[in-house]
XYZ file of C-alpha atoms in Angstrom:
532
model
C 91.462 -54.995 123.944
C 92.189 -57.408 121.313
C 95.671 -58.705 120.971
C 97.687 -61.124 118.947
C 100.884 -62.695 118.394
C 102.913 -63.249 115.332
C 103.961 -66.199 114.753
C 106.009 -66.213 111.612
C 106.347 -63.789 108.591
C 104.261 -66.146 106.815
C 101.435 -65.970 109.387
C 101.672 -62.034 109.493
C 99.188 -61.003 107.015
C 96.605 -63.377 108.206
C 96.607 -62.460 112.055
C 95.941 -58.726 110.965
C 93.491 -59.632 108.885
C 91.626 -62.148 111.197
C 91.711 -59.968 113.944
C 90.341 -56.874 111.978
C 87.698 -59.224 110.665
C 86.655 -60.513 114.087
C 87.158 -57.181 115.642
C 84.312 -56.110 113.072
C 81.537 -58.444 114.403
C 82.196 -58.037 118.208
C 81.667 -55.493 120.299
C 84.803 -54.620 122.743
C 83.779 -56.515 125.409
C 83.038 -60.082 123.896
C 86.604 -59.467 122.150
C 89.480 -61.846 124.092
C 93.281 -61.841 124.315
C 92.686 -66.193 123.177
C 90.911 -64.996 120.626
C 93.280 -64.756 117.550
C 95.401 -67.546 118.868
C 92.630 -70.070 118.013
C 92.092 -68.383 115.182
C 95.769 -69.151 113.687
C 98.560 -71.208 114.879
C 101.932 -71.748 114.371
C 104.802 -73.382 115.930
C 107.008 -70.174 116.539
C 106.703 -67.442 118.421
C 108.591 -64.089 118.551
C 109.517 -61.541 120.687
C 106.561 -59.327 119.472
C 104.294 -61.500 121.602
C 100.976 -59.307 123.090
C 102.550 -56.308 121.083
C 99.550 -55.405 118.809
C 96.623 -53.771 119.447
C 93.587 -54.082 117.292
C 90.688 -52.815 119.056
C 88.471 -50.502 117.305
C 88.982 -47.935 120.222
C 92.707 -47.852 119.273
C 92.412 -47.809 115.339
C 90.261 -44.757 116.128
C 92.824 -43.266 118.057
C 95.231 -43.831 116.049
C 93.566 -42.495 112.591
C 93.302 -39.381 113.597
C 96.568 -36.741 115.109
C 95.782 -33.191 115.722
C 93.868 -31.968 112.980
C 91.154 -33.445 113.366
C 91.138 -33.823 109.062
C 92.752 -36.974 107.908
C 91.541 -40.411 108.998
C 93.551 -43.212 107.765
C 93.181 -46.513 109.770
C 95.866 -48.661 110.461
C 95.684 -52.303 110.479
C 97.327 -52.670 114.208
C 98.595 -50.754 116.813
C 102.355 -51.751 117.849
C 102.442 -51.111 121.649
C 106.507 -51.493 122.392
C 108.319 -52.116 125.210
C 111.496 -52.001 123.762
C 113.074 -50.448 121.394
C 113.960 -54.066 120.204
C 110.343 -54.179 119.347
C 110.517 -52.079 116.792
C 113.679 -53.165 115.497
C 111.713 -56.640 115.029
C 108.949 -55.427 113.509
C 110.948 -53.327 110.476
C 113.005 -56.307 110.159
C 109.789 -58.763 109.478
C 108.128 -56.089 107.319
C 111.083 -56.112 105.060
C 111.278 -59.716 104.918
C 107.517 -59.840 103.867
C 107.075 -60.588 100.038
C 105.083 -56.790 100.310
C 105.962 -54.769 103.234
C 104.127 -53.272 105.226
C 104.014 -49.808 105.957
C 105.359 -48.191 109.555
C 104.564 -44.826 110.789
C 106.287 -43.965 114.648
C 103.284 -41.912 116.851
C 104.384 -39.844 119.636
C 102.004 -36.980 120.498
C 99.964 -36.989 116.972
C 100.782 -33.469 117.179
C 100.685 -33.338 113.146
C 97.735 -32.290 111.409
C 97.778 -33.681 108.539
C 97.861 -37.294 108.664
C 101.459 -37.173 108.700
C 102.359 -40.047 111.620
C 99.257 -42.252 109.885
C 99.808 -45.749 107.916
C 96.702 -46.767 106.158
C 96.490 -50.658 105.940
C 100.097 -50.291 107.843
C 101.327 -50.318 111.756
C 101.067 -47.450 113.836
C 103.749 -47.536 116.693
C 102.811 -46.191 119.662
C 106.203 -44.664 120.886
C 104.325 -43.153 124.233
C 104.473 -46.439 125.804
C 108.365 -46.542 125.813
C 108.175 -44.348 128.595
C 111.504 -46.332 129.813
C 114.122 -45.714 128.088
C 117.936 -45.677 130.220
C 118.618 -45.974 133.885
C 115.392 -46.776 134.579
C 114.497 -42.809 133.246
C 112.858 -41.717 129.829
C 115.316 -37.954 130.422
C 118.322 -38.223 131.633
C 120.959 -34.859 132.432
C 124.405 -34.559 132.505
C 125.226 -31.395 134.212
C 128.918 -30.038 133.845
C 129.743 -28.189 137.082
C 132.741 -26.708 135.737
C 130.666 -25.800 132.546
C 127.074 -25.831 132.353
C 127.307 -24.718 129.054
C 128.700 -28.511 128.236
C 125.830 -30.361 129.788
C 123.132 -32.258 127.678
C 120.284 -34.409 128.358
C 119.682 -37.903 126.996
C 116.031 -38.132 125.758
C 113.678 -40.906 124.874
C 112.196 -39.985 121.563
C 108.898 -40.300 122.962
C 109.162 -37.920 125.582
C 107.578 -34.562 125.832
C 109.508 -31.380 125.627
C 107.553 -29.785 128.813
C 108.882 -33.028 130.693
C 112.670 -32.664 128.727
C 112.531 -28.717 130.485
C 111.316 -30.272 133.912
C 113.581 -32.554 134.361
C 116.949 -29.957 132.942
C 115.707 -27.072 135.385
C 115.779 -29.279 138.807
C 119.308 -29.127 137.855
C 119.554 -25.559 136.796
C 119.429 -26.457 133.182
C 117.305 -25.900 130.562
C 117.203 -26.745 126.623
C 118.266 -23.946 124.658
C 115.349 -23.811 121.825
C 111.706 -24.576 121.867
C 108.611 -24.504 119.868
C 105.926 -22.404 121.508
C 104.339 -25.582 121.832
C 106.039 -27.872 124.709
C 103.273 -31.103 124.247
C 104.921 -32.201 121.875
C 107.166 -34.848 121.477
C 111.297 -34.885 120.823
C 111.345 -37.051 117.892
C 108.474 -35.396 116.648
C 109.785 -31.811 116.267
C 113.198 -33.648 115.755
C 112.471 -34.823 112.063
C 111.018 -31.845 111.164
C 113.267 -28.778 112.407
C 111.655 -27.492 115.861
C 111.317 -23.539 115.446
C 110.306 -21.293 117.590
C 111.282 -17.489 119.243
C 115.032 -18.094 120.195
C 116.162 -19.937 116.586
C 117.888 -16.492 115.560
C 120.501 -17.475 118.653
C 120.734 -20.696 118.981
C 119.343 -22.631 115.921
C 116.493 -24.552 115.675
C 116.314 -27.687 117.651
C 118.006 -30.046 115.042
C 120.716 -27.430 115.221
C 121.121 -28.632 119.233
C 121.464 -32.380 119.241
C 124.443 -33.984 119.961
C 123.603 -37.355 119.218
C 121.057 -40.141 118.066
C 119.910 -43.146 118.031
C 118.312 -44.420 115.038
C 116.339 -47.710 114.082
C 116.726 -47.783 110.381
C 113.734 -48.303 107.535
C 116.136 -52.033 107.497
C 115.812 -52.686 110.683
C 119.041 -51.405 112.463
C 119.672 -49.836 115.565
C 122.685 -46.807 115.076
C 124.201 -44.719 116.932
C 125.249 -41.519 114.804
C 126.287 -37.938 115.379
C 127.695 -35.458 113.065
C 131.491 -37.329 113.600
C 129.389 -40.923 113.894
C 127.541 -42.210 110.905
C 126.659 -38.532 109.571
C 124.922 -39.204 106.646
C 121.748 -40.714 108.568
C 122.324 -38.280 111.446
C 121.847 -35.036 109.249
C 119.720 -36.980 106.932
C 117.250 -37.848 109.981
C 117.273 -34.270 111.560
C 114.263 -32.407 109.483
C 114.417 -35.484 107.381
C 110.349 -36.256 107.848
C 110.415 -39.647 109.562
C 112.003 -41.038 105.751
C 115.291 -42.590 107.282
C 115.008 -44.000 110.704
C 113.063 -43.603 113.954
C 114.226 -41.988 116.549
C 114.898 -43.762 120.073
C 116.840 -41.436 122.036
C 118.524 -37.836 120.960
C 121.186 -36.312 123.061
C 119.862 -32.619 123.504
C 122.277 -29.442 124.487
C 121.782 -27.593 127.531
C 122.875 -24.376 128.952
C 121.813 -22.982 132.279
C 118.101 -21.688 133.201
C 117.200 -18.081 133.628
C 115.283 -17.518 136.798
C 112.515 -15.029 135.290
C 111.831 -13.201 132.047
C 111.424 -9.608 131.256
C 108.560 -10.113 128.523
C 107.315 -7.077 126.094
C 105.416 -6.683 123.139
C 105.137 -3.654 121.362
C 102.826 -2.800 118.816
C 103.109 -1.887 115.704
C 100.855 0.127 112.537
C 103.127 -0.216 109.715
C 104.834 -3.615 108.405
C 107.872 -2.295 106.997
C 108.839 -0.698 110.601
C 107.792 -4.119 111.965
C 109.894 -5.946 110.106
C 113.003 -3.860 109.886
C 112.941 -3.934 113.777
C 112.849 -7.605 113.973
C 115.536 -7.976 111.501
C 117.759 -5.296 113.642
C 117.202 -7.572 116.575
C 118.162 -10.806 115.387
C 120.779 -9.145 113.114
C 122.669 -7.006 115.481
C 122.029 -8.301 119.311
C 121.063 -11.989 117.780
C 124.812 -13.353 118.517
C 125.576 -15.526 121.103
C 126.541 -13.892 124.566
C 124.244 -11.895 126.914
C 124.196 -8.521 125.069
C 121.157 -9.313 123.359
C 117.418 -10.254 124.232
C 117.088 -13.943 124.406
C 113.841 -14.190 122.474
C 112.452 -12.709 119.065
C 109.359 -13.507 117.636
C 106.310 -11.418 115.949
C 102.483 -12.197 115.305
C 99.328 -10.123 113.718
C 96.387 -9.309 115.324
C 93.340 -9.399 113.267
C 90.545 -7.123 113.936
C 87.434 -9.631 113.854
C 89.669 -12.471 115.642
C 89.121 -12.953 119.092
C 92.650 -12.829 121.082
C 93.538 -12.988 125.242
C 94.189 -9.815 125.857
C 94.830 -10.896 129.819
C 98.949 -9.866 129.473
C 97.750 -6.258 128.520
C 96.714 -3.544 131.316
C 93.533 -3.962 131.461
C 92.842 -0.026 131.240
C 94.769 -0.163 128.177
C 92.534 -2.719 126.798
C 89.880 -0.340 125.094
C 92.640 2.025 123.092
C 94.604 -1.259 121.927
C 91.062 -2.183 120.169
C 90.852 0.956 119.185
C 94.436 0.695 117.271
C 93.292 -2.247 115.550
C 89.927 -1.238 114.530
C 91.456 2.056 112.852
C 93.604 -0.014 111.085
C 92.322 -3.474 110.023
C 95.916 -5.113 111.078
C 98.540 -4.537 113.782
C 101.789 -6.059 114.290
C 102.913 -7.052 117.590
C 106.577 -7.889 118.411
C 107.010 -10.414 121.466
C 110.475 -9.930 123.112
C 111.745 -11.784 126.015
C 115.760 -11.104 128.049
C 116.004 -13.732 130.566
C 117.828 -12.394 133.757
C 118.082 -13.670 137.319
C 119.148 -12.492 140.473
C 122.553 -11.592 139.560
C 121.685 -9.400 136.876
C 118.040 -8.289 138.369
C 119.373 -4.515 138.835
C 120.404 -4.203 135.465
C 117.343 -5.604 133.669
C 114.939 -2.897 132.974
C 117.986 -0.467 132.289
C 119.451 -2.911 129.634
C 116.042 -3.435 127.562
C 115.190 0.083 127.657
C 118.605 0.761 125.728
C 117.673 -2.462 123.524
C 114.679 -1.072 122.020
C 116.210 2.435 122.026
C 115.108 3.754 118.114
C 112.496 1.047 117.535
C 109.547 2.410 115.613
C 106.728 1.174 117.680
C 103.665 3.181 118.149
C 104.709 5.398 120.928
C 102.817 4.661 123.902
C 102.032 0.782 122.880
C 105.004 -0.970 124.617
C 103.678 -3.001 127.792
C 106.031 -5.656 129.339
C 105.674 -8.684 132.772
C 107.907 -9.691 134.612
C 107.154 -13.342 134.796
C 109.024 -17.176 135.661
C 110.920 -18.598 132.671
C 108.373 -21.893 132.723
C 105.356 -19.734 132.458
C 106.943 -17.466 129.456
C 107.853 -20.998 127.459
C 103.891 -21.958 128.038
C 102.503 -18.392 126.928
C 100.343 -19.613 124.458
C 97.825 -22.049 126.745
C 95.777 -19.644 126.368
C 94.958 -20.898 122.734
C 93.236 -24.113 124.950
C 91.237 -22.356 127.142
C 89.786 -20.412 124.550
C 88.859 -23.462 122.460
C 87.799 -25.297 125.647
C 85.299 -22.573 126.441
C 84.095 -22.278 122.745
C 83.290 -26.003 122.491
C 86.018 -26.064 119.920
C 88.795 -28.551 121.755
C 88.876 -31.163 118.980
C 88.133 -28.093 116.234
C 89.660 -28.999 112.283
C 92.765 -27.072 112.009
C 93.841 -25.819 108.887
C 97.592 -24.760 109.690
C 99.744 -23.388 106.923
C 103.627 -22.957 107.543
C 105.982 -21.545 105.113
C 109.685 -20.238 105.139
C 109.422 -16.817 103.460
C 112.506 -15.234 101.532
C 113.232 -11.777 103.509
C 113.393 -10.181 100.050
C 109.659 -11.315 99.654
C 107.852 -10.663 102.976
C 106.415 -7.073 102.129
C 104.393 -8.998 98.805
C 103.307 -11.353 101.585
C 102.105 -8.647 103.956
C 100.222 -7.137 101.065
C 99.279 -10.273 98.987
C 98.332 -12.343 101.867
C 97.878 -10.846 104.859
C 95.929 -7.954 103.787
C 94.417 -8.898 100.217
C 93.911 -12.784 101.217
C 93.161 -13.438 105.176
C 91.510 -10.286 106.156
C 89.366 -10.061 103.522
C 87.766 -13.154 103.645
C 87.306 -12.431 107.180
C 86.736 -16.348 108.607
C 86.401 -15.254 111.945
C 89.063 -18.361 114.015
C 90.848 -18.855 116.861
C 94.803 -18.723 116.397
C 97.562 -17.146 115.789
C 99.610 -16.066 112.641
C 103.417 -15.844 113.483
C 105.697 -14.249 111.281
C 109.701 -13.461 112.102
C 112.880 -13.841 110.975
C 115.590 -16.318 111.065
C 119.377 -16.253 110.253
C 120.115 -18.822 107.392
C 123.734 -19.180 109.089
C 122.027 -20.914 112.518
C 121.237 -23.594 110.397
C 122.912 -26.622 108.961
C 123.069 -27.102 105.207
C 124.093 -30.734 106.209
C 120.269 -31.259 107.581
C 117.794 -32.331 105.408
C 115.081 -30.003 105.884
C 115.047 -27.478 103.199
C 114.770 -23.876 103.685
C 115.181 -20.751 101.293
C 118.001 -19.754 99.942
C 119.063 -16.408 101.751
C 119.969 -14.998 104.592
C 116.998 -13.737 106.176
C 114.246 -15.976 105.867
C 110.828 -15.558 107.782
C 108.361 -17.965 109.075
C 104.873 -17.300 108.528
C 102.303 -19.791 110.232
C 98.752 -19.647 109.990
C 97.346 -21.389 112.506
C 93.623 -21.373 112.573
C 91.150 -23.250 115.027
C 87.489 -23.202 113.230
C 84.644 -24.467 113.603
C 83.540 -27.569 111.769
C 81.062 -25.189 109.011
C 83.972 -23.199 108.505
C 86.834 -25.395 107.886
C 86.357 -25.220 104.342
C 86.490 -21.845 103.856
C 89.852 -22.098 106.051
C 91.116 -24.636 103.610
C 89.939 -22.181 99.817
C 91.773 -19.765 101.906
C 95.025 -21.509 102.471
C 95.264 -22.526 98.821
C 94.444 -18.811 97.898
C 97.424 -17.749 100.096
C 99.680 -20.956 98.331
C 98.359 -20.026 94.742
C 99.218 -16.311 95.305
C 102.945 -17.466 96.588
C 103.086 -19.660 92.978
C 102.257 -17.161 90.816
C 104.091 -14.651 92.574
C 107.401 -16.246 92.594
C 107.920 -15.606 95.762
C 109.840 -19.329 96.684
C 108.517 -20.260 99.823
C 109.230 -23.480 101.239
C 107.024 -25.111 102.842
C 107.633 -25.883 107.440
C 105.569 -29.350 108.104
C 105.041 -29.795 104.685
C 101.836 -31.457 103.463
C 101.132 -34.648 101.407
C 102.845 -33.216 97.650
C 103.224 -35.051 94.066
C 106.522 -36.381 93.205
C 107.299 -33.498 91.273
C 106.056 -30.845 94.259
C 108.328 -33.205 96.614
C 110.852 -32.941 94.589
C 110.841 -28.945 93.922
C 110.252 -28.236 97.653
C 113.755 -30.166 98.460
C 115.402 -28.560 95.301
C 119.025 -29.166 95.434
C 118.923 -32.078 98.421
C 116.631 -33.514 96.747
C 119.018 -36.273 94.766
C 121.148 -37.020 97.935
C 117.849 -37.006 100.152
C 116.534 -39.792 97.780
C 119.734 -41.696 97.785
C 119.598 -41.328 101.848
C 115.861 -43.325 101.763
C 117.287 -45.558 98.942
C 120.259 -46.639 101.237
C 118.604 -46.542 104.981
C 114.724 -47.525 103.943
C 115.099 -49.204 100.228
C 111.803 -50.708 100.524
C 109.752 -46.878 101.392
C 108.317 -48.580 104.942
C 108.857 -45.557 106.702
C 106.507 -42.643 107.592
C 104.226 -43.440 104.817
C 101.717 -40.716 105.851
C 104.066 -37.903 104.709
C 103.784 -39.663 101.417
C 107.314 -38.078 100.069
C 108.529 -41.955 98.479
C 105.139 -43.556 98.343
C-alpha cells in the first residue's frame, strides 16, 4: 500500500498529487512506503504521519458505497487512529489557500455517492475501532432503572455490534433500521427509521449526547442542554456540520422473544386505516401496545421468501396476489418474555380485534428478539444465489403526507411500479409515523402533518435493468411534482440549490446559517452536494 506523510500545508497538494501520479505507473507491488518521501521533503512533520492511503485498491474501494452507481475517486484515503487525526486534517484543509474536500466513510451503506469526495479525502472511520476504555461500545446499565441506561458509541461502530454489546447486559437500543450493518453516525445524520419510530422516535430522537469534530476543526461535546445548535443541527443534518465521534444512545431493557404476525391485506384503504389505528391508539409509550408497526407490498411478478409463511399456505397466498395484482401485508411484532409469556397470545388477539384483514390470512412466529431485528437477511441470500450481491440499486425514499397516501397507492403503486413490471429483488415499505415523535429542533425535514408515511422503494436489479429502475423512479418523483402531493425526500439525493433549498423549506435559512457558522469553508460531506 502506498503511504505518505505531510509535511506542511504547503507540501499538501504536492504529496497527493505525486503519489497519485506514481501510483499510476506502478503496479501494487513495486509501490513502497519510502516512496513519496524521496519524492518530497520537508523539514516538519505532523501527527498525520503513515495516515494516507493511496493505493489504487483503496481509491477503488472507496469510490464506490452501496449502490453500486456513483464512482467518484478520492485523492487519498485517511486511515485514523485517533480522532485527533481528523481533527488535524480539517484544521490543515482549512488553512489551505483551497480546501480540500472531506467526506467521513463508515459502512458506505449510501447509495448514492453520498460519503464520496471527488479530488477530496475519504476518512475511513472503520479503523477507529477504539474509541474509550479501551472499547468502541460502552453501557451504562441503571440497576435501579434500566430505563435510564445508555450506551456510549464510537461513530464508526455497527448497530448489530451497538445491540450485542446492550443485550449481554439485558439492554437493548430502543429504535432500529431494519438494516443493523450499518453504522451509528451513518443513520445518525440522516434520521434512522424503521418499525418502532411510532413509539419511540427515530434514532436521532434517542441520543443523549455527541461528540462532534466541526467542518473548523473542533472537537465538541453537545447535547440538547450543551451546545444545541450543532447537536440538533448534526442529528439528520447530512454530514453538513460536524463528524460524528461518539453518540450517547438510550437504552431500555431487552425483550426475551417476539410474537411476530403479518396479516394480509386486498384493499389499501383498510390497510392503511389499520396501521394508523395502531400507531394512533396503542402507539404510546407503556406496554399496552405492540412494540412494532410497519407495512410492505407484495408484487405479483417479484420474487419474495415466503419461508415465515406455512408452507401449506404457500399456494393460496399466491393465489391472493395473482387475483389481485397487489397485496398489502402488515408486519406486527409485541415483545414479551417470561414474565408476561401467559398473557401473550391472549393480549394480541384482543390487539387486532376489528382489523380488516382478509379473514383467514393472519400467520404469526414466535421467534428471539435478535433474529426478529435481522428479518430481512433474507434480501442477501436471495441476491447471493441470483449472482446479484454487488447488483445497482435504485432506492427511492420519501416521507408521504397521510392526507396523500391513497394518490400514491393509485398513482404509484398501481399506475407506475406494477405496470412497468421490472421484475427486482426488494422490498417497498410503506407506514406511518407520528409527527409528534419527532424533533422540530433536528434538521432533517419531514412533512408538515401529523401522520406522515414512509414509502421506500428498494429495488436490487440486474445490471440491463437498472435503467429502467432509474425512468421508473423519476416517473414515480414526476407524478409526486405534478401531483402536489409534498413529499420530502428520506436519504435525499444529489439536488440543485433551489431543490435543496425547497426540500428543507422553512429550516432551510437557519440550516444554512448552521454550515455557515460550523463549516464556513463547505469541506464537509461534499458528496451530498447540499453547499457545493
Amino acid at each position: 500500500m502506498a503511504r505518505f506523510s505531510i509535511l506542511d500545508k504547503n507540501g499538501f497538494m504536492l504529496v497527493l498529487l505525486l503519489c497519485l501520479e506514481t501510483t499510476s505507473m506502478l503496479t501494487n507491488a513495486e509501490i513502497s512506503t519510502d516512496l513519496c518521501p524521496i519524492l518530497f521533503h520537508a523539514p516538519t512533520p505532523i501527527t498525520l504521519s503513515n495516515k494516507f492511503a493511496c493505493d489504487n485498491t483503496t481509491l477503488t474501494l472507496a469510490s464506490t458505497d452501496y449502490g453500486f452507481v456513483i464512482n467518484e475517486k478520492p485523492l487519498a484515503v485517511l486511515e485514523p487512529t485517533s480522532t485527533h487525526d481528523i481533527t488535524e486534517l480539517i484544521k490543515l484543509s482549512n488553512s489551505l489557500p483551497t480546501p480540500i474536500p472531506i467526506a467521513a466513510r463508515g459502512q458506505a451503506h449510501s447509495v448514492y455517492g453520498q460519503a464520496m469526495a471527488r479530488d477530496g479525502i475519504v476518512v475511513n472511520m472503520t479503523h477507529l475501532n477504539r474509541y474509550r476504555h479501551g472499547k468502541g461500545i460502552v453501557i451504562f446499565r441503571d440497576e435501579k432503572d434500566p430505563w435510564n441506561s445508555y450506551a456510549d458509541v464510537g461513530g464508526e461502530q455497527v448497530w448489530n455490534d451497538v445491540l450485542h454489546a446492550a443485550l449481554e447486559y439485558g439492554l437493548t437500543p430502543l429504535s432500529f433500521t431494519d438494516s443493523l450493518g450499518t453504522s451509528v453516525a451513518g443513520t445518525l445524520v440522516n434520521a434512522g427509521v424503521g418499525g418502532q419510530v411510532f413509539k419511540y422516535g427515530p434514532q436521532i430522537s434517542n441520543v443523549y449526547e455527541l461528540d462532534v469534530i466541526t467542518g473548523k476543526g473542533d472537537h465538541v461535546t453537545c447535547s440538547a442542554k450543551k451546545n444545541s445548535k450543532l447537536f440538533y443541527g448534526v442529528l439528520g443534518g447530512l454530514g453538513q456540520y460536524g463528524i460524528i465521534t461518539r453518540a450517547r444512545i438510550a437504552l431500555g431493557p431487552a425483550p426475551a422473544k417476539v410474537k411476530w404476525l403479518r396479516l394480509l391485506y386486498t384493499d389499501f384503504s383498510e390497510f392503511t386505516k389499520d396501521e394508523e389505528h395502531l400507531i394512533s391508539v396503542h402507539g404510546r409509550s407503556g406496554s399496552n401496545g405492540f412494540d412494532f408497526v410497519q407495512g410492505f407490498l407484495k408484487i405479483e411478478y417479484w420474487p419474495d421468501d415466503l419461508s415465515f409463511y406455512p408452507m401449506e399456505d404457500v399456494p393460496r397466498i399466491h393465489s391472493l396476489v395473482s387475483q389481485h395484482n397487489i397485496i398489502y401485508i402488515l408486519e406486527l411484532a409485541k415483545y414479551y418474555d417470561d414474565s408476561n409469556q401467559a398473557d401473550i397470545d391472549e393480549d394480541v388477539e384482543n390487539l387486532i380485534k376489528g382489523l380488516k384483514y382478509v379473514p383467514t390470512f393472519k400467520f404469526e412466529r414466535d421467534v428471539l428478539y435478535e433474529g426478529f431485528l435481522n428479518r430481512y437477511n433474507f434480501v442477501d441470500h436471495l441476491l447471493a444465489a441470483q449472482g446479484l450481491a454487488e447488483a445497482p440499486k435504485s432506492w427511492l425514499d420519501l416521507f408521504v403526507p397521510g392526507s396523500r397516501i391513497s394518490d400514491i397507492n393509485e398513482g404509484v403503486f398501481k399506475e407506475i411500479v406494477y405496470k412497468q413490471n421490472i421484475t427486482a429483488i426488494g422490498i417497498m415499505l410503506v407506514f406511518p409515523m407520528n409527527k409528534a415523535k419527532w424533533n422540530d429542533k433536528m434538521a432533517v425535514a419531514i412533512p408538515d402533518e401529523e401522520i406522515f408515511y414512509l414509502v421506500s422503494l428498494l429495488h436490487y436489479v440486474s445490471p440491463d435493468k437498472y435503467e429502467a429502475s432509474s425512468t421508473l423512479k423519476y416517473q414515480v418523483l414526476d407524478f409526486c411534482k405534478n401531483s402536489g402531493i409534498g413529499i420530502k425526500a428520506y436519504l435525499p439525493k444529489n439536488k440543485t440549490h433551489e431543490e435543496w433549498k425547497e426540500h428543507f423549506g422553512h429550516k432551510w435559512e437557519s440550516f444554512k446559517d448552521g454550515k455557515d457558522e460550523f463549516d464556513p469553508k463547505r469541506i464537509l460531506a461534499p458528496g451530498q452536494r447540499v453547499f457545493n
